[in-house]
mmCIF file of N, CA and C in Angstrom:
data_model
loop_
_atom_site.group_PDB
_atom_site.id
_atom_site.type_symbol
_atom_site.label_atom_id
_atom_site.label_comp_id
_atom_site.label_asym_id
_atom_site.label_seq_id
_atom_site.Cartn_x
_atom_site.Cartn_y
_atom_site.Cartn_z
ATOM 1 N N MET A 1 0.855 -1.191 0.136
ATOM 2 C CA MET A 1 0.076 0.090 0.017
ATOM 3 C C MET A 1 0.983 1.329 -0.161
ATOM 4 N N THR A 2 0.477 2.113 -0.869
ATOM 5 C CA THR A 2 1.314 3.301 -1.038
ATOM 6 C C THR A 2 0.925 4.250 0.147
ATOM 7 N N LEU A 3 1.714 5.422 0.207
ATOM 8 C CA LEU A 3 1.290 6.467 1.008
ATOM 9 C C LEU A 3 -0.070 7.164 0.732
ATOM 10 N N MET A 4 -0.381 7.284 -0.680
ATOM 11 C CA MET A 4 -1.447 8.111 -0.917
ATOM 12 C C MET A 4 -2.616 7.252 -0.551
ATOM 13 N N GLN A 5 -2.655 5.915 -0.914
ATOM 14 C CA GLN A 5 -3.786 4.893 -0.366
ATOM 15 C C GLN A 5 -4.126 4.995 1.006
ATOM 16 N N ALA A 6 -2.861 4.872 1.895
ATOM 17 C CA ALA A 6 -2.863 4.992 3.171
ATOM 18 C C ALA A 6 -3.573 6.149 3.663
ATOM 19 N N THR A 7 -3.297 7.317 3.194
ATOM 20 C CA THR A 7 -3.792 8.372 3.574
ATOM 21 C C THR A 7 -5.230 8.725 3.304
ATOM 22 N N ALA A 8 -5.412 8.127 2.164
ATOM 23 C CA ALA A 8 -6.998 8.303 1.574
ATOM 24 C C ALA A 8 -7.823 7.179 2.490
ATOM 25 N N SER A 9 -7.316 5.952 2.950
ATOM 26 C CA SER A 9 -8.131 5.025 3.654
ATOM 27 C C SER A 9 -8.198 5.623 4.924
ATOM 28 N N GLU A 10 -7.377 6.347 5.523
ATOM 29 C CA GLU A 10 -7.444 6.889 6.887
ATOM 30 C C GLU A 10 -8.350 8.093 6.958
ATOM 31 N N ASN A 11 -8.446 8.895 5.902
ATOM 32 C CA ASN A 11 -9.302 10.095 5.798
ATOM 33 C C ASN A 11 -10.571 9.643 5.377
ATOM 34 N N ALA A 12 -11.035 8.537 5.127
ATOM 35 C CA ALA A 12 -12.381 8.174 4.401
ATOM 36 C C ALA A 12 -13.299 8.730 5.452
ATOM 37 N N GLY A 13 -14.448 9.770 5.018
ATOM 38 C CA GLY A 13 -15.423 10.137 6.004
ATOM 39 C C GLY A 13 -15.061 11.203 6.883
ATOM 40 N N SER A 14 -13.883 11.622 6.814
ATOM 41 C CA SER A 14 -13.590 12.681 7.470
ATOM 42 C C SER A 14 -13.642 14.129 6.743
ATOM 43 N N THR A 15 -13.643 15.232 7.396
ATOM 44 C CA THR A 15 -13.615 16.561 6.771
ATOM 45 C C THR A 15 -12.249 17.035 6.584
ATOM 46 N N TRP A 16 -11.942 17.372 5.309
ATOM 47 C CA TRP A 16 -10.601 18.079 5.087
ATOM 48 C C TRP A 16 -10.614 19.456 5.375
ATOM 49 N N ARG A 17 -9.387 19.934 5.834
ATOM 50 C CA ARG A 17 -9.379 21.169 6.257
ATOM 51 C C ARG A 17 -8.033 21.896 5.426
ATOM 52 N N ILE A 18 -8.398 22.903 4.814
ATOM 53 C CA ILE A 18 -7.260 23.603 4.213
ATOM 54 C C ILE A 18 -6.956 24.753 4.827
ATOM 55 N N SER A 19 -5.542 25.100 5.301
ATOM 56 C CA SER A 19 -5.234 26.154 5.788
ATOM 57 C C SER A 19 -3.815 26.680 5.342
ATOM 58 N N PRO A 20 -3.685 27.942 5.444
ATOM 59 C CA PRO A 20 -2.253 28.466 4.852
ATOM 60 C C PRO A 20 -1.080 27.943 5.684
ATOM 61 N N ARG A 21 0.039 27.748 4.992
ATOM 62 C CA ARG A 21 1.191 27.377 5.759
ATOM 63 C C ARG A 21 1.872 28.682 6.491
ATOM 64 N N ALA A 22 1.753 29.728 5.984
ATOM 65 C CA ALA A 22 2.358 30.957 6.535
ATOM 66 C C ALA A 22 1.602 31.372 7.552
ATOM 67 N N THR A 23 2.477 31.986 8.645
ATOM 68 C CA THR A 23 1.852 32.641 9.705
ATOM 69 C C THR A 23 2.029 34.302 9.626
ATOM 70 N N ASN A 24 2.810 34.818 8.619
ATOM 71 C CA ASN A 24 3.019 36.228 8.677
ATOM 72 C C ASN A 24 2.663 36.760 7.226
ATOM 73 N N VAL A 25 2.758 38.042 6.990
ATOM 74 C CA VAL A 25 2.329 38.650 5.846
ATOM 75 C C VAL A 25 3.161 38.326 4.592
ATOM 76 N N SER A 26 4.287 38.168 4.710
ATOM 77 C CA SER A 26 5.223 37.922 3.744
ATOM 78 C C SER A 26 5.025 36.366 3.168
ATOM 79 N N GLY A 27 5.017 35.406 4.066
ATOM 80 C CA GLY A 27 4.544 34.226 3.939
ATOM 81 C C GLY A 27 3.247 34.127 3.050
ATOM 82 N N TYR A 28 2.249 34.959 3.277
ATOM 83 C CA TYR A 28 0.970 34.803 2.543
ATOM 84 C C TYR A 28 1.260 35.184 1.141
ATOM 85 N N PHE A 29 1.985 36.375 1.057
ATOM 86 C CA PHE A 29 2.312 36.677 -0.319
ATOM 87 C C PHE A 29 3.257 35.534 -1.197
ATOM 88 N N ALA A 30 4.161 35.004 -0.594
ATOM 89 C CA ALA A 30 4.854 34.009 -1.227
ATOM 90 C C ALA A 30 4.117 32.924 -1.501
ATOM 91 N N GLU A 31 3.009 32.366 -0.777
ATOM 92 C CA GLU A 31 2.140 31.378 -1.001
ATOM 93 C C GLU A 31 1.277 31.777 -2.262
ATOM 94 N N LEU A 32 0.842 33.147 -2.221
ATOM 95 C CA LEU A 32 0.235 33.685 -3.379
ATOM 96 C C LEU A 32 0.665 33.544 -4.651
ATOM 97 N N TRP A 33 2.320 33.939 -4.556
ATOM 98 C CA TRP A 33 2.786 33.744 -5.685
ATOM 99 C C TRP A 33 3.177 32.398 -6.011
ATOM 100 N N ARG A 34 3.431 31.218 -5.121
ATOM 101 C CA ARG A 34 3.706 30.301 -5.642
ATOM 102 C C ARG A 34 2.470 29.648 -6.574
ATOM 103 N N TYR A 35 1.054 29.903 -5.969
ATOM 104 C CA TYR A 35 0.067 29.450 -6.734
ATOM 105 C C TYR A 35 -0.707 30.130 -7.836
ATOM 106 N N ARG A 36 0.258 31.327 -8.263
ATOM 107 C CA ARG A 36 -0.400 32.270 -9.123
ATOM 108 C C ARG A 36 -0.901 31.707 -10.357
ATOM 109 N N ARG A 37 -0.413 30.749 -10.868
ATOM 110 C CA ARG A 37 -1.153 30.188 -11.962
ATOM 111 C C ARG A 37 -2.435 29.541 -11.972
ATOM 112 N N LEU A 38 -2.812 29.482 -10.758
ATOM 113 C CA LEU A 38 -4.272 29.007 -10.521
ATOM 114 C C LEU A 38 -5.375 30.092 -10.838
ATOM 115 N N PHE A 39 -5.106 31.417 -10.534
ATOM 116 C CA PHE A 39 -5.981 32.389 -10.558
ATOM 117 C C PHE A 39 -6.536 32.421 -11.889
ATOM 118 N N PRO A 40 -5.982 32.271 -13.183
ATOM 119 C CA PRO A 40 -6.608 32.535 -14.462
ATOM 120 C C PRO A 40 -7.536 31.357 -14.539
ATOM 121 N N PHE A 41 -7.361 30.097 -14.002
ATOM 122 C CA PHE A 41 -8.260 29.154 -14.013
ATOM 123 C C PHE A 41 -9.646 29.440 -13.373
ATOM 124 N N PHE A 42 -9.367 29.933 -11.977
ATOM 125 C CA PHE A 42 -10.326 30.364 -11.125
ATOM 126 C C PHE A 42 -11.325 31.381 -11.842
ATOM 127 N N ALA A 43 -10.847 32.463 -12.521
ATOM 128 C CA ALA A 43 -11.469 33.499 -13.062
ATOM 129 C C ALA A 43 -12.376 32.901 -14.242
ATOM 130 N N ALA A 44 -11.503 31.973 -15.088
ATOM 131 C CA ALA A 44 -12.348 31.609 -16.271
ATOM 132 C C ALA A 44 -13.544 30.629 -15.858
ATOM 133 N N HIS A 45 -13.217 29.972 -14.738
ATOM 134 C CA HIS A 45 -14.498 29.059 -14.319
ATOM 135 C C HIS A 45 -15.583 30.080 -14.004
ATOM 136 N N SER A 46 -15.367 31.079 -13.034
ATOM 137 C CA SER A 46 -16.264 31.966 -12.603
ATOM 138 C C SER A 46 -17.015 32.630 -13.712
ATOM 139 N N VAL A 47 -16.325 33.188 -14.855
ATOM 140 C CA VAL A 47 -16.896 33.789 -15.973
ATOM 141 C C VAL A 47 -17.780 32.719 -16.683
ATOM 142 N N LYS A 48 -17.333 31.431 -17.071
ATOM 143 C CA LYS A 48 -18.181 30.559 -17.561
ATOM 144 C C LYS A 48 -19.453 30.282 -16.878
ATOM 145 N N GLN A 49 -19.295 30.057 -15.678
ATOM 146 C CA GLN A 49 -20.393 29.825 -14.789
ATOM 147 C C GLN A 49 -21.451 30.951 -15.038
ATOM 148 N N VAL A 50 -21.168 32.194 -14.933
ATOM 149 C CA VAL A 50 -22.026 33.225 -14.967
ATOM 150 C C VAL A 50 -22.750 33.430 -16.330
ATOM 151 N N TYR A 51 -21.849 33.410 -17.219
ATOM 152 C CA TYR A 51 -22.488 33.893 -18.657
ATOM 153 C C TYR A 51 -22.722 32.556 -19.500
ATOM 154 N N SER A 52 -22.597 31.445 -18.990
ATOM 155 C CA SER A 52 -22.877 30.282 -19.948
ATOM 156 C C SER A 52 -24.580 30.024 -20.081
ATOM 157 N N ALA A 53 -25.303 30.513 -19.063
ATOM 158 C CA ALA A 53 -26.629 30.348 -18.972
ATOM 159 C C ALA A 53 -27.391 31.602 -19.450
ATOM 160 N N ALA A 54 -26.614 32.711 -19.969
ATOM 161 C CA ALA A 54 -27.267 33.946 -20.445
ATOM 162 C C ALA A 54 -27.630 33.725 -21.997
ATOM 163 N N ILE A 55 -28.898 34.439 -22.447
ATOM 164 C CA ILE A 55 -29.125 34.129 -23.867
ATOM 165 C C ILE A 55 -28.110 34.831 -24.734
ATOM 166 N N PHE A 56 -27.366 35.855 -24.567
ATOM 167 C CA PHE A 56 -26.345 36.327 -25.331
ATOM 168 C C PHE A 56 -24.956 35.747 -25.111
ATOM 169 N N GLY A 57 -24.713 34.888 -24.192
ATOM 170 C CA GLY A 57 -23.455 34.088 -23.517
ATOM 171 C C GLY A 57 -22.293 35.062 -23.442
ATOM 172 N N TRP A 58 -21.250 34.895 -23.843
ATOM 173 C CA TRP A 58 -20.224 35.717 -23.847
ATOM 174 C C TRP A 58 -20.207 37.221 -24.389
ATOM 175 N N GLY A 59 -21.049 37.444 -25.228
ATOM 176 C CA GLY A 59 -21.256 38.741 -25.791
ATOM 177 C C GLY A 59 -21.854 39.574 -24.724
ATOM 178 N N TRP A 60 -22.382 39.072 -23.668
ATOM 179 C CA TRP A 60 -23.074 39.776 -22.582
ATOM 180 C C TRP A 60 -21.952 40.727 -21.932
ATOM 181 N N LEU A 61 -20.550 40.204 -21.894
ATOM 182 C CA LEU A 61 -19.727 40.877 -21.201
ATOM 183 C C LEU A 61 -19.398 42.377 -22.029
ATOM 184 N N LEU A 62 -19.639 42.457 -23.248
ATOM 185 C CA LEU A 62 -19.461 43.544 -24.186
ATOM 186 C C LEU A 62 -20.662 44.293 -24.217
ATOM 187 N N ILE A 63 -21.921 43.850 -24.322
ATOM 188 C CA ILE A 63 -23.023 44.454 -24.552
ATOM 189 C C ILE A 63 -23.432 45.364 -23.300
ATOM 190 N N ARG A 64 -23.078 44.707 -22.222
ATOM 191 C CA ARG A 64 -23.957 45.332 -20.867
ATOM 192 C C ARG A 64 -23.029 47.054 -21.086
ATOM 193 N N PRO A 65 -21.645 46.974 -21.039
ATOM 194 C CA PRO A 65 -21.151 48.211 -20.811
ATOM 195 C C PRO A 65 -21.505 49.125 -22.076
ATOM 196 N N PHE A 66 -21.524 48.689 -23.085
ATOM 197 C CA PHE A 66 -21.943 49.548 -24.231
ATOM 198 C C PHE A 66 -23.314 50.140 -24.137
ATOM 199 N N ILE A 67 -24.270 49.222 -23.648
ATOM 200 C CA ILE A 67 -25.667 49.835 -23.443
ATOM 201 C C ILE A 67 -25.763 51.108 -22.342
ATOM 202 N N MET A 68 -25.121 50.581 -21.271
ATOM 203 C CA MET A 68 -25.104 51.684 -20.339
ATOM 204 C C MET A 68 -24.340 52.654 -20.511
ATOM 205 N N ALA A 69 -23.141 52.743 -21.136
ATOM 206 C CA ALA A 69 -22.521 53.987 -21.770
ATOM 207 C C ALA A 69 -23.228 54.755 -22.726
ATOM 208 N N LEU A 70 -24.053 54.186 -23.638
ATOM 209 C CA LEU A 70 -24.964 54.929 -24.562
ATOM 210 C C LEU A 70 -25.975 55.603 -23.809
ATOM 211 N N MET A 71 -26.487 54.844 -22.896
ATOM 212 C CA MET A 71 -27.733 55.580 -22.132
ATOM 213 C C MET A 71 -27.221 56.796 -21.095
ATOM 214 N N ALA A 72 -25.760 56.634 -20.648
ATOM 215 C CA ALA A 72 -25.296 57.524 -19.745
ATOM 216 C C ALA A 72 -25.034 58.872 -20.834
ATOM 217 N N SER A 73 -24.317 58.590 -21.951
ATOM 218 C CA SER A 73 -23.968 59.814 -22.866
ATOM 219 C C SER A 73 -25.219 60.503 -23.282
ATOM 220 N N LYS A 74 -26.229 59.683 -23.640
ATOM 221 C CA LYS A 74 -27.637 60.423 -23.814
ATOM 222 C C LYS A 74 -27.850 61.244 -23.000
ATOM 223 N N VAL A 75 -27.944 60.638 -21.702
ATOM 224 C CA VAL A 75 -28.528 61.583 -20.593
ATOM 225 C C VAL A 75 -27.629 62.796 -20.261
ATOM 226 N N VAL A 76 -26.421 62.519 -19.931
ATOM 227 C CA VAL A 76 -25.467 63.407 -19.510
ATOM 228 C C VAL A 76 -24.947 64.220 -20.508
ATOM 229 N N GLY A 77 -24.550 63.520 -21.706
ATOM 230 C CA GLY A 77 -23.939 64.301 -22.784
ATOM 231 C C GLY A 77 -24.851 65.211 -23.444
ATOM 232 N N ASP A 78 -26.109 64.782 -23.979
ATOM 233 C CA ASP A 78 -26.809 65.399 -24.528
ATOM 234 C C ASP A 78 -28.013 66.320 -23.906
ATOM 235 N N ILE A 79 -28.478 65.804 -22.968
ATOM 236 C CA ILE A 79 -29.427 66.593 -21.975
ATOM 237 C C ILE A 79 -28.831 67.770 -21.182
ATOM 238 N N LEU A 80 -27.693 67.368 -20.556
ATOM 239 C CA LEU A 80 -27.030 68.362 -19.602
ATOM 240 C C LEU A 80 -25.912 69.079 -20.200
ATOM 241 N N GLY A 81 -25.497 68.802 -21.425
ATOM 242 C CA GLY A 81 -24.515 69.370 -22.238
ATOM 243 C C GLY A 81 -23.259 69.369 -21.652
ATOM 244 N N VAL A 82 -22.732 68.287 -21.141
ATOM 245 C CA VAL A 82 -21.369 68.044 -20.426
ATOM 246 C C VAL A 82 -20.514 67.741 -21.518
ATOM 247 N N SER A 83 -19.246 68.525 -21.735
ATOM 248 C CA SER A 83 -18.319 68.299 -22.812
ATOM 249 C C SER A 83 -17.052 67.866 -22.275
ATOM 250 N N THR A 84 -16.294 66.897 -23.269
ATOM 251 C CA THR A 84 -14.992 66.181 -22.909
ATOM 252 C C THR A 84 -14.428 66.499 -24.022
ATOM 253 N N ALA A 85 -13.868 67.788 -24.292
ATOM 254 C CA ALA A 85 -13.380 68.307 -25.662
ATOM 255 C C ALA A 85 -12.693 67.588 -26.501
ATOM 256 N N PRO A 86 -11.290 66.905 -26.069
ATOM 257 C CA PRO A 86 -10.419 66.146 -26.933
ATOM 258 C C PRO A 86 -10.827 64.729 -26.914
ATOM 259 N N ILE A 87 -11.613 64.167 -26.022
ATOM 260 C CA ILE A 87 -12.124 62.906 -25.925
ATOM 261 C C ILE A 87 -13.514 62.861 -26.571
ATOM 262 N N PRO A 88 -14.094 61.755 -27.071
ATOM 263 C CA PRO A 88 -15.532 61.692 -27.398
ATOM 264 C C PRO A 88 -16.128 61.106 -26.084
ATOM 265 N N TYR A 89 -17.082 61.640 -25.916
ATOM 266 C CA TYR A 89 -17.944 61.428 -24.492
ATOM 267 C C TYR A 89 -18.139 60.015 -24.406
ATOM 268 N N VAL A 90 -18.724 59.519 -25.281
ATOM 269 C CA VAL A 90 -18.950 57.990 -25.247
ATOM 270 C C VAL A 90 -17.989 57.122 -24.948
ATOM 271 N N LEU A 91 -16.830 57.765 -25.584
ATOM 272 C CA LEU A 91 -15.565 56.695 -25.008
ATOM 273 C C LEU A 91 -15.187 56.937 -23.531
ATOM 274 N N PHE A 92 -15.319 58.186 -23.118
ATOM 275 C CA PHE A 92 -15.047 58.634 -21.652
ATOM 276 C C PHE A 92 -15.907 57.897 -20.907
ATOM 277 N N VAL A 93 -17.201 57.833 -21.130
ATOM 278 C CA VAL A 93 -18.055 57.009 -20.343
ATOM 279 C C VAL A 93 -18.068 55.569 -20.273
ATOM 280 N N LEU A 94 -17.597 55.023 -21.441
ATOM 281 C CA LEU A 94 -17.372 53.523 -21.832
ATOM 282 C C LEU A 94 -16.217 53.262 -20.586
ATOM 283 N N VAL A 95 -15.087 53.968 -20.732
ATOM 284 C CA VAL A 95 -13.964 53.614 -19.949
ATOM 285 C C VAL A 95 -14.365 53.617 -18.243
ATOM 286 N N SER A 96 -15.215 54.665 -18.042
ATOM 287 C CA SER A 96 -15.333 54.688 -16.752
ATOM 288 C C SER A 96 -16.471 53.662 -16.085
ATOM 289 N N LEU A 97 -17.545 53.294 -17.146
ATOM 290 C CA LEU A 97 -18.534 52.501 -16.655
ATOM 291 C C LEU A 97 -17.799 50.915 -16.473
ATOM 292 N N SER A 98 -16.622 50.795 -17.479
ATOM 293 C CA SER A 98 -15.966 49.505 -17.352
ATOM 294 C C SER A 98 -15.312 49.291 -16.081
ATOM 295 N N ILE A 99 -14.543 50.242 -15.706
ATOM 296 C CA ILE A 99 -14.046 50.214 -14.427
ATOM 297 C C ILE A 99 -14.788 50.061 -13.166
ATOM 298 N N TRP A 100 -16.157 50.895 -13.266
ATOM 299 C CA TRP A 100 -17.129 50.823 -12.235
ATOM 300 C C TRP A 100 -17.765 49.229 -12.228
ATOM 301 N N LEU A 101 -18.054 48.582 -13.334
ATOM 302 C CA LEU A 101 -18.728 47.425 -13.442
ATOM 303 C C LEU A 101 -17.505 46.430 -12.947
ATOM 304 N N LEU A 102 -16.407 46.524 -13.223
ATOM 305 C CA LEU A 102 -15.303 45.577 -12.923
ATOM 306 C C LEU A 102 -15.307 45.616 -11.193
ATOM 307 N N PHE A 103 -15.332 46.818 -10.635
ATOM 308 C CA PHE A 103 -15.495 46.925 -9.113
ATOM 309 C C PHE A 103 -16.613 46.456 -8.505
ATOM 310 N N GLN A 104 -17.869 46.761 -9.258
ATOM 311 C CA GLN A 104 -19.134 46.342 -8.934
ATOM 312 C C GLN A 104 -19.297 44.858 -8.968
ATOM 313 N N THR A 105 -18.905 44.203 -9.901
ATOM 314 C CA THR A 105 -18.761 42.815 -9.856
ATOM 315 C C THR A 105 -17.876 41.827 -8.886
ATOM 316 N N SER A 106 -16.669 42.530 -8.571
ATOM 317 C CA SER A 106 -15.766 41.970 -7.828
ATOM 318 C C SER A 106 -16.350 41.836 -6.434
ATOM 319 N N ILE A 107 -17.208 42.828 -6.112
ATOM 320 C CA ILE A 107 -17.484 42.844 -4.541
ATOM 321 C C ILE A 107 -18.713 41.930 -4.421
ATOM 322 N N LYS A 108 -19.258 41.717 -5.356
ATOM 323 C CA LYS A 108 -20.504 40.755 -5.231
ATOM 324 C C LYS A 108 -20.366 39.412 -4.528
#
């Protein structure tokens, strides 16, 4: 019997507990750096989970900020007359809304 089989048979029916090895801040950052290649997989899994059931699918990632930017640019740009001279106002709103949506979805 190998070590893996012995460990698996001993832990059958028990609860696993995963805890960090480090006890200080620099150790936490070292551990995050060591497992840095897992973050893209976790992010991709989260995005697939959210947008796979949507009607528009992956396109919803781009459609949502564009719709909000067009609505905001019409309300603020046309009705209130706010001007951003060198930059087109729709582009200005699109960038700011993209940053806001990234922040908003990251705290959900």
